[in-house]
Amino acid sequence: MSSIVGKKAPVFAANAIINGNKLINNFSLEQYLEKKYVVLLFYTKDFSGICPHELLDFQKKIHEFESRNTQLVACSTDSEETHMAWLRTNKEDGGVKGVKFPIISDHSKLITSSFNVLFGEYFTNDDQVLDADGPMIPLRGLFLIDKKGVVQHQIVNFFTLIRNVDHILSTIDSLHYFETNGEFCRVND
């Protein structure tokens, strides 16, 4: 698995659910270029043990991301129908009802593989489709993408480790400080 820090984020268009209930075709991060930072987080599966808690933790701090001119976007390899069902399900039942940021459906797994967070032994078959002998699911990847579309920060965790929302906010602050002042800022300063 290689890093894509310092490189342009892979370009894609895919179906996504926005505002918790609306299907958008051809959703792309390009709509945020020159306008916002993007935090793109990959998660393992809808209706899994850790993922609902993690996405709800990000949603709880959505206003802090918005105040930093940052768009949260999540992505898994589940279908948009599964995303929609998950977004309609209460937290007590393993759902993420109330999450408003976009959730991308990468059913083809091409987005996940282009960001180098697809776990499993996979290959491209004769039809140029990703295939595997076992399950292919995303690791817990997170990418901070600047307004020019360049990946500034990347973390990838194994399935059992969740991401710290406050650490991500601090990293955004450090990037913003550098872009504004031309000086480095330590995280948490």
PDB file of N, CA and C in Angstrom, residues 66-103:
ATOM      1  N   GLU A  66     -17.374  22.431   9.314  1.00  0.00           N
ATOM      2  CA  GLU A  66     -17.921  23.521   8.499  1.00  0.00           C
ATOM      3  C   GLU A  66     -17.257  24.852   8.826  1.00  0.00           C
ATOM      4  N   SER A  67     -16.979  25.108  10.107  1.00  0.00           N
ATOM      5  CA  SER A  67     -16.334  26.371  10.491  1.00  0.00           C
ATOM      6  C   SER A  67     -14.902  26.448   9.970  1.00  0.00           C
ATOM      7  N   ARG A  68     -14.337  25.319   9.595  1.00  0.00           N
ATOM      8  CA  ARG A  68     -12.994  25.256   9.012  1.00  0.00           C
ATOM      9  C   ARG A  68     -13.060  25.145   7.483  1.00  0.00           C
ATOM     10  N   ASN A  69     -14.237  25.389   6.930  1.00  0.00           N
ATOM     11  CA  ASN A  69     -14.442  25.325   5.481  1.00  0.00           C
ATOM     12  C   ASN A  69     -14.040  23.957   4.923  1.00  0.00           C
ATOM     13  N   THR A  70     -14.464  22.926   5.627  1.00  0.00           N
ATOM     14  CA  THR A  70     -14.095  21.552   5.283  1.00  0.00           C
ATOM     15  C   THR A  70     -15.345  20.706   5.095  1.00  0.00           C
ATOM     16  N   GLN A  71     -15.378  19.979   3.986  1.00  0.00           N
ATOM     17  CA  GLN A  71     -16.488  19.085   3.672  1.00  0.00           C
ATOM     18  C   GLN A  71     -16.121  17.662   4.061  1.00  0.00           C
ATOM     19  N   LEU A  72     -16.936  17.047   4.883  1.00  0.00           N
ATOM     20  CA  LEU A  72     -16.781  15.625   5.190  1.00  0.00           C
ATOM     21  C   LEU A  72     -17.462  14.812   4.095  1.00  0.00           C
ATOM     22  N   VAL A  73     -16.808  13.733   3.681  1.00  0.00           N
ATOM     23  CA  VAL A  73     -17.377  12.794   2.716  1.00  0.00           C
ATOM     24  C   VAL A  73     -16.937  11.401   3.151  1.00  0.00           C
ATOM     25  N   ALA A  74     -17.872  10.459   3.214  1.00  0.00           N
ATOM     26  CA  ALA A  74     -17.543   9.082   3.580  1.00  0.00           C
ATOM     27  C   ALA A  74     -17.718   8.176   2.366  1.00  0.00           C
ATOM     28  N   CYS A  75     -17.060   7.021   2.414  1.00  0.00           N
ATOM     29  CA  CYS A  75     -17.131   6.085   1.294  1.00  0.00           C
ATOM     30  C   CYS A  75     -16.948   4.655   1.789  1.00  0.00           C
ATOM     31  N   SER A  76     -17.796   3.767   1.297  1.00  0.00           N
ATOM     32  CA  SER A  76     -17.589   2.335   1.495  1.00  0.00           C
ATOM     33  C   SER A  76     -17.978   1.623   0.205  1.00  0.00           C
ATOM     34  N   THR A  77     -17.786   0.333   0.193  1.00  0.00           N
ATOM     35  CA  THR A  77     -18.105  -0.446  -1.006  1.00  0.00           C
ATOM     36  C   THR A  77     -19.534  -0.988  -0.981  1.00  0.00           C
ATOM     37  N   ASP A  78     -20.327  -0.565  -0.009  1.00  0.00           N
ATOM     38  CA  ASP A  78     -21.735  -0.957   0.030  1.00  0.00           C
ATOM     39  C   ASP A  78     -22.512  -0.221  -1.063  1.00  0.00           C
ATOM     40  N   SER A  79     -23.660  -0.758  -1.416  1.00  0.00           N
ATOM     41  CA  SER A  79     -24.508  -0.134  -2.442  1.00  0.00           C
ATOM     42  C   SER A  79     -25.218   1.093  -1.876  1.00  0.00           C
ATOM     43  N   GLU A  80     -25.713   1.929  -2.769  1.00  0.00           N
ATOM     44  CA  GLU A  80     -26.458   3.108  -2.324  1.00  0.00           C
ATOM     45  C   GLU A  80     -27.751   2.705  -1.613  1.00  0.00           C
ATOM     46  N   GLU A  81     -28.340   1.569  -1.986  1.00  0.00           N
ATOM     47  CA  GLU A  81     -29.540   1.092  -1.299  1.00  0.00           C
ATOM     48  C   GLU A  81     -29.225   0.715   0.149  1.00  0.00           C
ATOM     49  N   THR A  82     -28.081   0.087   0.352  1.00  0.00           N
ATOM     50  CA  THR A  82     -27.666  -0.261   1.711  1.00  0.00           C
ATOM     51  C   THR A  82     -27.378   1.004   2.510  1.00  0.00           C
ATOM     52  N   HIS A  83     -26.701   1.975   1.882  1.00  0.00           N
ATOM     53  CA  HIS A  83     -26.456   3.259   2.555  1.00  0.00           C
ATOM     54  C   HIS A  83     -27.777   3.895   2.987  1.00  0.00           C
ATOM     55  N   MET A  84     -28.745   3.917   2.086  1.00  0.00           N
ATOM     56  CA  MET A  84     -30.027   4.552   2.383  1.00  0.00           C
ATOM     57  C   MET A  84     -30.713   3.856   3.560  1.00  0.00           C
ATOM     58  N   ALA A  85     -30.699   2.537   3.570  1.00  0.00           N
ATOM     59  CA  ALA A  85     -31.302   1.799   4.684  1.00  0.00           C
ATOM     60  C   ALA A  85     -30.573   2.100   5.987  1.00  0.00           C
ATOM     61  N   TRP A  86     -29.252   2.178   5.938  1.00  0.00           N
ATOM     62  CA  TRP A  86     -28.436   2.457   7.122  1.00  0.00           C
ATOM     63  C   TRP A  86     -28.724   3.859   7.652  1.00  0.00           C
ATOM     64  N   LEU A  87     -28.880   4.807   6.749  1.00  0.00           N
ATOM     65  CA  LEU A  87     -29.158   6.192   7.134  1.00  0.00           C
ATOM     66  C   LEU A  87     -30.564   6.362   7.705  1.00  0.00           C
ATOM     67  N   ARG A  88     -31.441   5.416   7.449  1.00  0.00           N
ATOM     68  CA  ARG A  88     -32.809   5.462   7.988  1.00  0.00           C
ATOM     69  C   ARG A  88     -32.939   4.686   9.299  1.00  0.00           C
ATOM     70  N   THR A  89     -31.861   4.010   9.694  1.00  0.00           N
ATOM     71  CA  THR A  89     -31.896   3.155  10.881  1.00  0.00           C
ATOM     72  C   THR A  89     -31.344   3.907  12.086  1.00  0.00           C
ATOM     73  N   ASN A  90     -32.049   3.792  13.211  1.00  0.00           N
ATOM     74  CA  ASN A  90     -31.623   4.453  14.448  1.00  0.00           C
ATOM     75  C   ASN A  90     -30.311   3.890  14.968  1.00  0.00           C
ATOM     76  N   LYS A  91     -29.605   4.721  15.706  1.00  0.00           N
ATOM     77  CA  LYS A  91     -28.322   4.338  16.300  1.00  0.00           C
ATOM     78  C   LYS A  91     -28.466   3.068  17.146  1.00  0.00           C
ATOM     79  N   GLU A  92     -29.527   2.987  17.919  1.00  0.00           N
ATOM     80  CA  GLU A  92     -29.743   1.838  18.806  1.00  0.00           C
ATOM     81  C   GLU A  92     -29.845   0.523  18.036  1.00  0.00           C
ATOM     82  N   ASP A  93     -30.183   0.618  16.766  1.00  0.00           N
ATOM     83  CA  ASP A  93     -30.323  -0.565  15.912  1.00  0.00           C
ATOM     84  C   ASP A  93     -29.154  -0.730  14.947  1.00  0.00           C
ATOM     85  N   GLY A  94     -28.043  -0.013  15.218  1.00  0.00           N
ATOM     86  CA  GLY A  94     -26.843  -0.137  14.392  1.00  0.00           C
ATOM     87  C   GLY A  94     -26.789   0.792  13.198  1.00  0.00           C
ATOM     88  N   GLY A  95     -27.696   1.770  13.155  1.00  0.00           N
ATOM     89  CA  GLY A  95     -27.743   2.697  12.032  1.00  0.00           C
ATOM     90  C   GLY A  95     -27.046   4.014  12.302  1.00  0.00           C
ATOM     91  N   VAL A  96     -27.134   4.895  11.311  1.00  0.00           N
ATOM     92  CA  VAL A  96     -26.497   6.216  11.404  1.00  0.00           C
ATOM     93  C   VAL A  96     -27.506   7.324  11.086  1.00  0.00           C
ATOM     94  N   LYS A  97     -28.747   7.123  11.491  1.00  0.00           N
ATOM     95  CA  LYS A  97     -29.769   8.138  11.264  1.00  0.00           C
ATOM     96  C   LYS A  97     -29.272   9.467  11.822  1.00  0.00           C
ATOM     97  N   GLY A  98     -29.376  10.511  11.004  1.00  0.00           N
ATOM     98  CA  GLY A  98     -28.902  11.826  11.409  1.00  0.00           C
ATOM     99  C   GLY A  98     -27.612  12.251  10.737  1.00  0.00           C
ATOM    100  N   VAL A  99     -26.900  11.319  10.111  1.00  0.00           N
ATOM    101  CA  VAL A  99     -25.681  11.684   9.378  1.00  0.00           C
ATOM    102  C   VAL A  99     -26.109  12.418   8.109  1.00  0.00           C
ATOM    103  N   LYS A 100     -25.542  13.594   7.898  1.00  0.00           N
ATOM    104  CA  LYS A 100     -25.942  14.437   6.767  1.00  0.00           C
ATOM    105  C   LYS A 100     -24.873  14.572   5.692  1.00  0.00           C
ATOM    106  N   PHE A 101     -23.614  14.270   6.020  1.00  0.00           N
ATOM    107  CA  PHE A 101     -22.574  14.426   5.001  1.00  0.00           C
ATOM    108  C   PHE A 101     -22.701  13.315   3.957  1.00  0.00           C
ATOM    109  N   PRO A 102     -22.186  13.546   2.743  1.00  0.00           N
ATOM    110  CA  PRO A 102     -22.326  12.560   1.664  1.00  0.00           C
ATOM    111  C   PRO A 102     -21.667  11.220   1.995  1.00  0.00           C
ATOM    112  N   ILE A 103     -22.336  10.152   1.600  1.00  0.00           N
ATOM    113  CA  ILE A 103     -21.782   8.804   1.711  1.00  0.00           C
ATOM    114  C   ILE A 103     -21.785   8.197   0.307  1.00  0.00           C
TER     115      ILE A 103
END
